[in-house]
Amino acid sequence: MNPGAAWLPLALLALPAAAALPAYLAPARLRRGLWAAVSAAALGLAGLQARAVVAGGPIPALGGELLVDGLAAVMALLVTFLGFACSLYAIGYLAGPQAHGPGGGERPEWPERLARLEKRLPLFTALFLVLETTLLWVVMTNNIVLLWVALEATTLASALLVSFYWDARALEAGYKYLLLLTVGITAAFFGCVLLYAAAAPLMGHESALLISNLRGVAGQIPPHLALTAALLLLIGFGTKAGLAPFHPWVADAHAEAPAVMSAFLSSVIIKVPFVGLLRVWSIFGPRYPALNEVLLWLGAFTMVTGAALALAQDDLKRLHAYSSVSQVGFIAAALGLGTPLGYYAAVFFLLSHALAKGLLFLSTGAVVFAAREVRSITALGGLRRVLPWTAGCTLVGALSLAGMPPFAGFVAKAQVLLAAADARHWVVLGVGLATSLITMAYMTGMWQRVFLGRPGSAEVVEEEIREVPVSMRLAMLLLAAAVLLLGLRPQVLDPLLGLIAGI
Amino acid sequence: MENLVRILSLTLLVTSFLAVETRRLREAITAYMAQALLMVAVIVCFATLHPHLWVWAATALVTKFALISWLLRRAVRGDDREVPPYVGFWVSTVLIAGLALGVYELVHAQASFLAPTPLAEQEPYRTNVAVSLTLLCVGMYAVLTRRDALKVVLGVCLMENGAHLSLVTLAPGMRETVLIGVVTDVVLAVFLLLYLVRGIEQQLGSRDTARLSALRW
């Protein structure tokens, strides 16, 4: 244990939350810079925290209410890294018509939708920072009921961000998002409360709240209670993660949200429920193999469902959203294998997908930004000539997701498939391989149709399209570099991932 | 006390029926407020056995009876007639009655399955958990069958009431600060849902959720 480093998780939670009000009140020129600076500082803190965990062990804080172990440390790094990339992207994406591109270069016309909402941008920035705090709270909390509170808080903080454009489509998406997730997570509420209530008679009311204590009494909790609680958690957290058949909200929310929000949603928000699932499954999975089987098959079903839906899409953002559903199935299936290799593969895949999908949503946002809100793949085309940077970054993301070397996605997919083979789950291995092929098809097909050839619609006029502002390019390049680095040096995260595999 | 809890619980279920079926939104909200008061009364009954539950009763009074009811009332403007639901009144009455009876009997009979402690298997806890889960199911029924977005939100409020009430049986020893975290989430969720519903009303000119169909596959 590393109690001396307790200031780190507290600072990490406090920083984005404390910056929300100043960001709301700051003038436009300062606001985005403040957001980026705070995000960079949070990333720095997360880095220090990860180093402290590797060197000195898990960090408890607030009397054990927070506990930063390997999983929490790596997830905090992910949240803050994506938060920083999004804040960098937002410098150009949310700049407004008065902004000048760095270097005084030409800048694309600001989408009409954003122009109408200039007054609400302070709220966007403030809510984004609050959202970052709630996500960090989810990954670092050690309290089983507050885990539910924090997860619901992420939904609440993101609801207005999803519906930010405030037109009929965005409102429909936001309403469905908030309603489905709030109703779904009520199941998880009962799961959390049941686990707490089952453990309370065994070790007292206060101790039973702490997840780290559950492992010690797991064997004494009546099987029917443990199984009921775990399944309720799966329904609730699975809804939040976008697992099929609880996925209907995913495409709408991703498609109608602003690009930075879609990126954050797909890369981080749908991943944090896996923290809860991993913790509970690692405690009860070894004891009750049926739980592993349920998660495994749910993951396999999700893989195929998401891939099939993605293949049928013409809308760029909806394609990526359904792709996320499919990829989240890989994470669930790897967790359901119940082996140390499975846990390692699940978390590595989670990280790899978060980076690649974050990159893809930001680059899709760049395409849509430059092409005046056109999202149809059929209508777009030939954009490689006018959006070379965006094309390059999208290619990196697409190839990674398709499982091509030397990108992180190749290593991630290989690990999951190897873990399945190692655990002798041949059907899941087969489903994983088939899904990978379908993923390759729609990802490479998407890139080819959007960036090669010619535009399919008169709406898309190549002469009027300019490459996006430098800050947006920098954000995309940062994520592309991370995807490449993780692919070339997957062992760079081993000091942290090794701690998770040993959970 | 068992009889008192039973009477309060049955009346609570009647208010949930009224909240779901009443076509005038302001009257439906009044039924919800009555339910909130009954919830507080039920928690007060349990507080006589566990004194720290007085804080829970106060929390329920402030959040359910005061805050959430105020938010719901504020959201109803002008004509408070509900957009007709998917299921007609008589069919709905039979369905709710059947659902409520079925769930109540099932949970009451099988309470030992969900009971984390021997105490939870006994009365009045047994009735409490049966009523809570019945309330949850009636709320879910409202969410699925109501077309008026405000009635859907009311259904969510009923579900949250059921979840809140179940804590008395499932986790009576839970720390108050954790409970406050839970109810804060619930109040904020209702506030945000109503804020979005208001936006929908302004954009579409109606609270009819059947018109929320711009987004398909």
XYZ file of C-alpha atoms in Angstrom, chain A residues 16-17 19-21 124-136 153-154 157:
21
model
C -11.143 19.185 -13.428
C -14.083 19.810 -11.062
C -11.760 24.227 -13.181
C -15.360 23.842 -14.352
C -16.671 27.121 -12.950
C -20.121 22.582 -22.915
C -16.634 23.177 -21.539
C -17.752 23.201 -17.918
C -19.833 20.020 -18.281
C -16.966 18.260 -20.069
C -14.677 18.967 -17.118
C -17.344 17.768 -14.671
C -17.754 14.649 -16.807
C -14.018 13.995 -16.622
C -14.207 14.182 -12.824
C -17.099 11.711 -12.657
C -15.227 9.278 -14.933
C -12.144 9.471 -12.724
C -23.239 10.739 -12.534
C -21.286 10.192 -15.775
C -22.940 14.934 -16.829
